[in-house]
């Protein structure tokens, strides 16, 4: 444990931008020792990923390394990875130091099978035959606990779930038994149960292969369970570093205290979540503008049922014959029934594939049911004509999981927010519509001057606020929030949850909050529905489900929350 494998010394990295030079990394120094797990935590933009990419020579062209060294130690000798030629780096990259990237779907080649991509890495570094590489790849798939390794070997990335794709990435990363594994947000947006299995898998691989692991994450619960030491970064600098237990029980710096406090806890229910600016001067926070009021006053909570779901069934075809007739199908939603009262927030929680997103889309008639019905405001959605449905759509909205994917990259954010007003012929003029879009930007804590900027110019948290502003443009009665905070930093997540709570109180909209994170669902929801394999297995008030779950499956979801023992104390 005392032998250093990697040593980062006084690393300084700048980026060239249209507005000049931006300092991304400001004199960062740390070490990773043999067999150790080190976690680098911080918000998006803090410099975590940039530091790791510098070690592998994968920085974008706009990056300038001003000074510093990244020393890799082997056989008693050290080699500075900065300045190595591509050929020299390719010998180290994937072989001695490997990386699991944040988004497996974009990291895997969609036109090549999973097996081909893993064998490619093995053949490149080990110089063995294709058959031998295939045997090794199948053995690796078995080691990372992929179902039916030989079949998975022939599958393409789109045919696998998020957790399975991540396991393929892990198999690829450890295929050459690296000495250091860099795991960049390895469990972001995965279900808590899948997260737990991925964490357990990485620990097992570390023990069996003797690797050191550098975790890059914003998930503090994950950090508590996986790391020996923690490095906390803020705006390109290390603000605190130490043994994990010490950082969690006795943080010294205000920023670390803020990160630990932002995570939703049971005692925060009904109160605003703490945010970074509560602890740190100069930190940015969403300030909800009061410049524009809702078009009408809405009651916050009532006994009136707004959404009625009865015996809902949704199936997807798995196989068709040569005549196009379905011969095998999958039941995604299996005879579920529930109500959502006006002004209520209902949490819908469960693992990937349980049917929660399909249910959310059926509530907006984005998917037509194969059985049962959905009523919204007493109207049976499936019987409405396209014209009547189009008219109703102004009263129902959705906030998607991926804010970048749900914004058109070719139009400005101002146009994206204004567009629903134009489509539904609301507002007396283009000037009035633009004014409302600007007011909504300010309402979600963004500058009205951002109106003419494009989605790529914003962070993930800012893009999610833009999507919230767009969803509120038509002052809807009902909003589906589909994993809308799952991929956000804990500090940004706290701000967005506070924002949703404030806007709900102000606008009085009804919502269903879909998530795999029970701690978030408990905080934001009045009631919780738990789904498993297309069925609702448990329902009740947020406190009933969270503190006194009846079903073993619900207890399993709660127990799987990373760092639960720490965040649920007091």
XYZ file of C-alpha atoms in Angstrom:
570
model
C 0.000 0.000 0.000
C 3.015 2.344 0.463
C 4.344 1.867 -3.058
C 3.217 4.725 -5.341
C 1.965 3.671 -8.767
C 0.914 7.070 -10.037
C 1.998 10.481 -8.852
C 0.426 13.715 -10.088
C 2.626 16.733 -9.299
C 1.595 20.386 -9.625
C -0.590 19.750 -12.688
C -1.870 22.910 -14.387
C -4.144 22.717 -17.440
C -5.772 25.562 -19.373
C -8.409 25.514 -22.111
C -8.562 27.808 -25.111
C -12.078 29.204 -25.574
C -13.705 31.903 -27.681
C -13.594 34.156 -24.632
C -9.925 33.546 -23.887
C -7.943 31.152 -21.705
C -9.761 29.320 -18.899
C -7.837 27.679 -16.042
C -9.256 24.163 -15.630
C -6.648 22.577 -13.325
C -4.712 24.741 -10.871
C -1.702 22.970 -9.373
C -3.216 19.566 -8.529
C -1.013 17.016 -6.722
C -1.853 13.526 -5.368
C -0.666 9.900 -5.385
C -2.242 6.499 -5.958
C -0.566 3.606 -4.171
C -0.554 -0.085 -5.043
C -3.834 -1.878 -4.286
C -5.521 1.325 -3.132
C -8.939 2.771 -3.965
C -8.910 6.557 -4.294
C -12.056 8.594 -5.021
C -11.965 12.049 -6.607
C -15.212 13.884 -5.888
C -16.594 17.265 -6.862
C -19.181 18.959 -9.028
C -19.194 18.969 -12.818
C -16.494 21.327 -14.008
C -14.306 20.808 -10.934
C -11.569 19.148 -13.035
C -11.977 15.491 -11.988
C -12.260 13.956 -15.447
C -9.776 16.362 -17.066
C -7.094 15.221 -14.603
C -7.672 11.549 -15.460
C -7.736 12.184 -19.216
C -4.374 13.961 -18.934
C -2.865 10.750 -17.503
C -3.933 8.817 -20.611
C -3.085 11.513 -23.154
C -6.767 11.905 -24.089
C -7.196 15.637 -23.551
C -9.007 17.552 -26.312
C -7.010 19.789 -28.661
C -8.198 22.920 -26.843
C -6.329 21.816 -23.702
C -2.885 23.222 -22.842
C -0.781 21.547 -20.126
C 1.040 24.512 -18.581
C 3.120 22.633 -16.049
C 3.390 19.558 -13.875
C 4.164 15.868 -14.110
C 2.167 12.639 -14.100
C 4.624 9.924 -13.088
C 3.868 6.227 -13.618
C 6.055 3.879 -11.524
C 7.049 0.413 -12.700
C 9.912 -1.890 -11.675
C 11.440 0.823 -9.495
C 11.509 3.365 -12.332
C 9.216 6.285 -13.106
C 8.048 7.623 -16.453
C 6.412 11.007 -17.047
C 3.223 10.343 -19.023
C 3.007 13.982 -20.114
C 4.801 14.465 -23.406
C 4.942 10.794 -24.395
C 4.427 10.059 -28.085
C 1.182 8.381 -29.175
C 2.948 5.066 -29.825
C 4.446 5.041 -26.325
C 1.110 6.016 -24.760
C -0.784 3.291 -26.645
C 1.437 0.695 -24.943
C 0.374 2.038 -21.515
C -3.219 2.966 -22.353
C -5.522 -0.025 -21.824
C -2.567 -2.206 -20.855
C -0.972 -0.669 -17.740
C -3.604 2.029 -17.081
C -7.164 1.439 -18.215
C -10.379 3.457 -18.039
C -14.116 2.855 -17.730
C -15.811 5.841 -19.313
C -18.892 7.545 -17.912
C -21.418 6.677 -20.640
C -21.127 3.078 -21.880
C -23.536 3.578 -24.797
C -21.390 6.298 -26.358
C -18.130 4.554 -25.417
C -19.072 1.313 -27.168
C -19.103 1.148 -30.958
C -22.765 0.625 -31.993
C -21.875 -1.182 -35.253
C -19.602 -3.806 -33.695
C -20.586 -6.680 -31.423
C -19.605 -6.495 -27.765
C -17.351 -9.520 -28.173
C -15.516 -8.015 -31.141
C -14.763 -4.834 -29.177
C -13.269 -6.735 -26.240
C -11.211 -9.107 -28.448
C -9.917 -6.089 -30.360
C -8.363 -4.702 -27.149
C -6.919 -8.110 -26.180
C -5.346 -8.751 -29.611
C -3.860 -5.222 -29.721
C -1.964 -5.612 -26.456
C -1.349 -9.368 -26.142
C -0.651 -10.172 -29.807
C -2.584 -13.475 -29.680
C -4.847 -15.213 -32.204
C -8.491 -14.308 -32.688
C -9.695 -17.654 -31.292
C -7.580 -17.297 -28.151
C -8.817 -13.719 -27.724
C -12.431 -14.898 -28.114
C -11.936 -17.498 -25.370
C -10.463 -14.841 -23.090
C -13.323 -12.422 -23.840
C -15.992 -15.048 -23.048
C -14.148 -15.898 -19.824
C -14.101 -12.173 -18.944
C -17.845 -11.883 -19.661
C -18.355 -14.749 -17.225
C -16.087 -13.074 -14.686
C -18.075 -9.820 -14.815
C -21.275 -11.879 -14.418
C -22.894 -11.163 -17.788
C -25.790 -13.539 -18.511
C -25.033 -16.232 -21.116
C -21.524 -14.971 -22.039
C -21.412 -16.707 -25.432
C -24.684 -15.128 -26.543
C -23.652 -11.723 -25.151
C -20.398 -12.018 -27.132
C -22.469 -11.881 -30.354
C -24.818 -9.085 -29.234
C -24.604 -5.394 -30.150
C -24.553 -2.684 -27.429
C -28.180 -1.608 -28.077
C -29.337 -5.135 -27.205
C -28.050 -4.848 -23.624
C -29.345 -2.989 -20.568
C -27.394 -0.094 -19.033
C -25.907 -2.331 -16.326
C -24.915 -4.984 -18.867
C -23.231 -2.406 -21.124
C -21.277 -1.174 -18.106
C -20.141 -4.740 -17.411
C -18.919 -5.049 -21.019
C -16.924 -1.827 -20.490
C -15.456 -3.268 -17.277
C -14.522 -6.513 -19.075
C -12.782 -4.473 -21.778
C -10.990 -2.304 -19.216
C -9.605 -5.243 -17.191
C -8.891 -7.496 -20.200
C -5.134 -6.833 -20.010
C -4.932 -6.881 -16.182
C -3.998 -3.174 -15.769
C -2.191 -1.950 -12.695
C -4.461 1.096 -12.443
C -8.141 1.249 -13.365
C -9.726 4.713 -13.751
C -13.507 4.463 -13.262
C -15.208 7.663 -14.440
C -18.723 7.813 -12.940
C -19.054 3.996 -13.269
C -22.583 3.835 -11.815
C -24.154 7.166 -12.862
C -27.862 6.809 -13.722
C -27.879 3.059 -12.892
C -30.456 1.552 -10.528
C -29.373 1.247 -6.904
C -29.425 -2.558 -7.079
C -27.355 -2.532 -10.297
C -25.015 0.037 -8.705
C -24.513 -2.304 -5.773
C -23.658 -5.238 -8.055
C -21.213 -3.100 -10.117
C -19.491 -1.874 -6.936
C -19.236 -5.446 -5.622
C -17.865 -6.591 -8.989
C -15.178 -3.890 -9.069
C -14.121 -4.781 -5.518
C -13.870 -8.478 -6.418
C -11.818 -7.694 -9.537
C -9.550 -5.378 -7.543
C -8.889 -8.075 -4.942
C -8.314 -10.861 -7.481
C -6.145 -8.782 -9.846
C -4.366 -6.548 -7.315
C -5.367 -3.362 -9.136
C -5.415 0.179 -7.847
C -8.639 2.024 -8.686
C -9.172 5.746 -9.169
C -12.897 6.474 -8.884
C -14.207 9.721 -10.354
C -17.678 10.425 -9.053
C -20.135 12.931 -7.633
C -21.981 10.200 -5.702
C -20.860 10.558 -2.093
C -22.788 7.476 -1.019
C -20.749 5.457 -3.499
C -17.512 7.023 -2.216
C -18.303 5.923 1.334
C -18.528 2.299 0.239
C -15.644 1.975 -2.215
C -12.702 4.196 -1.357
C -9.770 4.119 1.052
C -8.994 7.805 0.504
C -10.974 10.769 -0.835
C -9.773 13.786 -2.813
C -12.276 16.672 -2.941
C -11.958 19.054 -5.921
C -13.583 22.439 -6.478
C -12.975 24.751 -9.451
C -9.780 23.005 -10.529
C -8.183 22.739 -7.091
C -7.964 20.106 -4.359
C -9.693 21.627 -1.335
C -9.423 18.610 0.962
C -7.960 15.097 0.961
C -7.792 12.331 3.518
C -8.927 8.914 4.708
C -12.545 8.290 3.717
C -13.836 7.768 7.252
C -12.208 11.022 8.430
C -13.626 13.029 5.510
C -17.159 11.747 6.190
C -17.144 12.060 9.977
C -15.019 15.180 10.398
C -14.783 17.269 7.189
C -12.558 20.326 7.611
C -13.500 22.479 4.620
C -16.816 24.211 4.014
C -17.122 22.844 0.486
C -16.786 19.242 1.730
C -19.369 19.936 4.430
C -21.670 21.339 1.745
C -21.332 18.263 -0.517
C -22.127 15.957 2.409
C -25.124 18.058 3.460
C -26.734 18.355 -0.010
C -27.647 14.675 -0.204
C -31.396 14.128 0.509
C -31.939 12.735 3.992
C -35.141 11.707 5.757
C -34.934 14.663 8.155
C -34.956 17.123 5.221
C -38.447 16.099 4.063
C -40.721 19.123 3.851
C -37.772 21.544 4.041
C -35.474 23.058 1.401
C -32.338 20.993 0.844
C -29.039 22.642 1.840
C -27.079 23.985 -1.158
C -23.439 24.910 -1.749
C -24.067 28.652 -1.329
C -25.264 28.018 2.240
C -21.693 27.046 3.091
C -19.520 28.849 0.546
C -19.346 32.516 -0.422
C -19.362 33.148 -4.164
C -21.045 29.824 -5.021
C -23.833 29.976 -7.560
C -27.341 28.906 -6.634
C -30.696 28.819 -8.359
C -32.604 31.926 -7.352
C -36.203 31.604 -8.466
C -37.326 34.843 -10.063
C -40.721 36.203 -9.076
C -40.885 38.360 -12.200
C -43.761 36.401 -13.712
C -46.775 34.889 -12.008
C -48.768 31.814 -13.085
C -51.635 32.614 -15.413
C -54.092 31.325 -12.849
C -54.068 30.329 -9.198
C -54.207 26.587 -8.634
C -54.985 24.686 -5.459
C -51.936 22.888 -4.109
C -53.625 19.723 -2.833
C -57.157 18.404 -3.044
C -59.165 15.190 -2.973
C -60.010 15.575 -6.657
C -58.472 12.803 -8.792
C -56.642 14.253 -11.809
C -55.094 11.051 -13.204
C -56.925 7.721 -13.076
C -55.198 4.526 -14.251
C -57.112 1.249 -14.340
C -55.861 -2.219 -15.287
C -53.195 -0.758 -17.613
C -51.389 -3.250 -19.863
C -48.591 -2.462 -22.327
C -46.834 -5.093 -24.414
C -43.943 -4.894 -26.868
C -43.352 -7.382 -29.713
C -40.179 -9.461 -29.398
C -40.546 -11.603 -32.498
C -42.612 -11.515 -35.701
C -43.140 -14.060 -38.468
C -42.616 -13.396 -42.179
C -46.181 -12.014 -42.444
C -45.429 -9.416 -39.785
C -47.604 -11.049 -37.117
C -46.264 -10.973 -33.555
C -45.345 -14.454 -32.356
C -43.638 -13.484 -29.079
C -44.137 -10.417 -26.908
C -42.950 -8.845 -23.679
C -45.367 -7.445 -21.099
C -43.771 -4.216 -19.840
C -46.772 -3.035 -17.787
C -48.980 -5.756 -16.336
C -52.501 -4.736 -15.170
C -51.637 -1.814 -12.893
C -54.107 0.629 -11.315
C -53.579 3.833 -9.330
C -54.843 7.423 -8.923
C -53.003 10.745 -8.679
C -54.844 13.526 -6.881
C -54.733 17.128 -8.011
C -51.665 18.923 -6.620
C -50.032 15.654 -5.543
C -46.540 14.352 -6.360
C -46.445 10.577 -6.678
C -43.088 8.823 -6.802
C -42.720 5.800 -9.102
C -39.661 3.751 -8.225
C -38.104 0.486 -9.409
C -35.227 -1.044 -11.342
C -34.577 -0.572 -15.063
C -36.994 -2.646 -17.089
C -39.698 -2.649 -14.397
C -42.015 -0.550 -16.594
C -41.917 2.819 -14.832
C -40.861 4.933 -17.845
C -43.320 3.056 -20.077
C -46.056 3.855 -17.543
C -45.069 7.540 -17.478
C -45.257 7.775 -21.262
C -48.606 5.998 -21.347
C -49.967 8.692 -19.004
C -49.240 11.230 -21.774
C -50.433 8.909 -24.576
C -46.937 8.768 -26.012
C -47.542 5.002 -25.888
C -50.968 3.459 -26.489
C -52.019 0.743 -24.015
C -52.925 -2.826 -25.017
C -55.430 -3.015 -22.190
C -57.006 -0.879 -19.488
C -57.239 2.897 -19.665
C -55.827 6.250 -18.542
C -58.104 9.161 -17.676
C -56.771 12.699 -17.266
C -59.178 15.242 -15.823
C -62.018 12.793 -16.494
C -61.102 12.444 -20.204
C -60.376 8.964 -21.532
C -57.105 9.511 -23.421
C -57.357 6.536 -25.752
C -60.679 7.705 -27.222
C -59.606 11.296 -27.935
C -59.129 12.323 -31.564
C -55.717 13.603 -32.665
C -57.123 17.145 -32.733
C -58.477 16.942 -29.174
C -55.289 15.240 -27.985
C -53.193 18.019 -29.501
C -55.304 20.564 -27.620
C -54.891 18.588 -24.381
C -51.095 18.373 -24.755
C -50.655 21.934 -23.538
C -51.895 20.714 -20.126
C -49.487 17.742 -19.895
C -45.690 17.870 -20.092
C -42.623 15.699 -19.533
C -39.106 16.420 -18.246
C -36.830 13.751 -19.727
C -33.844 12.065 -18.074
C -31.281 13.334 -20.591
C -31.628 17.123 -20.948
C -29.110 17.310 -23.795
C -30.870 14.634 -25.818
C -34.259 16.300 -25.346
C -33.114 19.736 -26.558
C -32.676 20.428 -30.267
C -28.963 21.312 -30.709
C -29.788 23.465 -33.767
C -32.086 25.938 -32.048
C -31.379 28.337 -29.197
C -32.768 27.616 -25.754
C -34.974 30.690 -26.072
C -36.573 29.256 -29.198
C -37.006 25.879 -27.463
C -38.931 27.504 -24.607
C -40.946 29.773 -26.925
C -41.831 26.993 -29.397
C -44.761 25.471 -27.396
C -46.409 28.920 -27.231
C -46.153 29.246 -31.011
C -47.480 25.727 -31.656
C -50.523 26.268 -29.424
C -51.099 29.838 -30.688
C -50.686 31.388 -27.252
C -49.460 34.926 -26.729
C -50.570 37.971 -28.701
C -47.258 38.383 -30.532
C -43.746 36.966 -30.960
C -42.499 39.708 -28.658
C -44.862 38.571 -25.894
C -43.802 34.942 -26.361
C -40.150 35.907 -26.183
C -40.792 37.912 -23.006
C -42.440 34.893 -21.392
C -39.509 32.661 -22.397
C -37.054 35.154 -20.857
C -39.138 35.372 -17.672
C -39.195 31.570 -17.402
C -35.417 31.416 -17.820
C -35.105 33.854 -14.929
C -37.662 31.878 -12.935
C -35.448 28.762 -13.040
C -32.368 30.723 -12.060
C -30.811 31.449 -15.465
C -29.959 34.820 -16.954
C -32.454 36.127 -19.498
C -29.451 37.082 -21.652
C -28.923 33.345 -22.276
C -31.956 33.365 -24.598
C -29.810 33.218 -27.768
C -27.380 30.552 -26.558
C -27.389 26.929 -27.721
C -27.752 23.787 -25.514
C -24.077 22.780 -25.834
C -23.070 26.018 -24.087
C -24.588 24.900 -20.776
C -23.757 22.394 -18.043
C -25.972 19.372 -17.363
C -27.672 21.087 -14.431
C -28.337 24.235 -16.451
C -29.776 22.200 -19.341
C -32.113 20.444 -16.918
C -33.342 23.838 -15.683
C -33.965 24.828 -19.316
C -36.070 21.668 -19.757
C -38.019 22.546 -16.604
C -38.635 26.063 -17.959
C -39.840 24.584 -21.246
C -42.177 22.187 -19.421
C -43.702 25.120 -17.509
C -44.174 27.348 -20.577
C -47.833 26.389 -21.043
C -48.590 26.295 -17.304
C -49.503 22.567 -17.384
C -51.753 20.704 -14.970
C -49.672 17.516 -15.028
C -45.914 16.885 -15.431
C -44.058 13.572 -15.756
C -40.504 13.873 -14.348
C -38.619 10.904 -15.824
C -35.308 10.392 -13.967
C -34.910 14.160 -14.183
C -32.136 14.444 -11.548
C -30.474 11.003 -11.754
C -27.325 12.087 -13.629
C -26.809 15.422 -11.843
C -24.179 16.275 -9.238
C -25.503 16.024 -5.690
C -25.213 19.812 -5.252
C -27.020 20.576 -8.542
C -29.544 17.845 -7.752
C -30.340 19.606 -4.468
C -30.891 22.905 -6.300
C -33.134 21.304 -8.947
C -35.200 19.475 -6.287
C -35.613 22.745 -4.375
C -36.596 24.447 -7.622
C -39.224 21.808 -8.421
C -40.652 22.112 -4.902
C -40.869 25.917 -5.167
C -42.401 25.853 -8.637
C -44.897 23.175 -7.639
C -46.038 25.311 -4.726
C -46.278 28.349 -6.993
C -47.878 26.738 -10.046
C -49.782 24.001 -8.225
C -49.108 21.362 -10.877
C -49.592 17.634 -10.301
C -46.662 15.347 -11.058
C -45.365 11.807 -11.156
C -41.671 11.561 -10.263
C -39.987 8.522 -11.836
C -36.649 7.497 -10.344
C -34.520 4.601 -9.140
C -33.219 6.639 -6.169
C -35.501 6.056 -3.193
C -33.865 8.779 -1.070
C -34.737 11.380 -3.743
C -38.233 9.927 -4.275
C -38.905 10.006 -0.521
C -37.863 13.657 -0.318
C -39.950 14.960 -3.251
C -43.065 12.737 -3.123
C -46.321 12.683 -1.178
C -46.926 9.021 -2.039
C -44.711 6.274 -3.501
C -45.535 3.406 -5.875
C -42.971 0.592 -6.146
C -42.856 -1.314 -9.462
C -41.306 -4.670 -10.193
C -41.567 -6.638 -13.452
C -44.462 -4.555 -14.705
C -46.557 -4.725 -11.528
C -47.054 -2.352 -8.593
C -45.885 -4.403 -5.610
C -46.228 -1.728 -2.915
C -47.789 1.690 -2.408
C -48.309 4.115 0.448
C -47.280 7.496 1.789
C -43.628 8.420 1.315
C -42.849 7.813 4.997
C -44.727 4.498 5.118
C -42.864 3.044 2.144
C -39.451 4.429 3.144
C -39.524 3.622 6.879
C -41.930 0.658 7.065
C -41.772 -1.227 3.732
C -43.979 -4.314 3.582
C -42.314 -5.997 0.615
C -38.884 -7.643 0.632
C -38.194 -6.049 -2.776
C -38.758 -2.533 -1.384
C -36.452 -3.290 1.533
C -33.840 -4.492 -0.972
C -34.090 -1.183 -2.903
C -33.683 0.810 0.318
C -30.765 -1.285 1.562
C -29.022 -0.866 -1.812
C -28.868 2.959 -1.512
C -25.083 3.686 -1.481
C -23.911 5.145 1.836
C -27.386 4.743 3.357
C -26.063 4.194 6.891
C -24.232 7.530 6.804
C -26.914 9.648 5.139
C -29.744 8.189 7.260
C -28.075 8.783 10.596
C -29.463 11.288 13.085
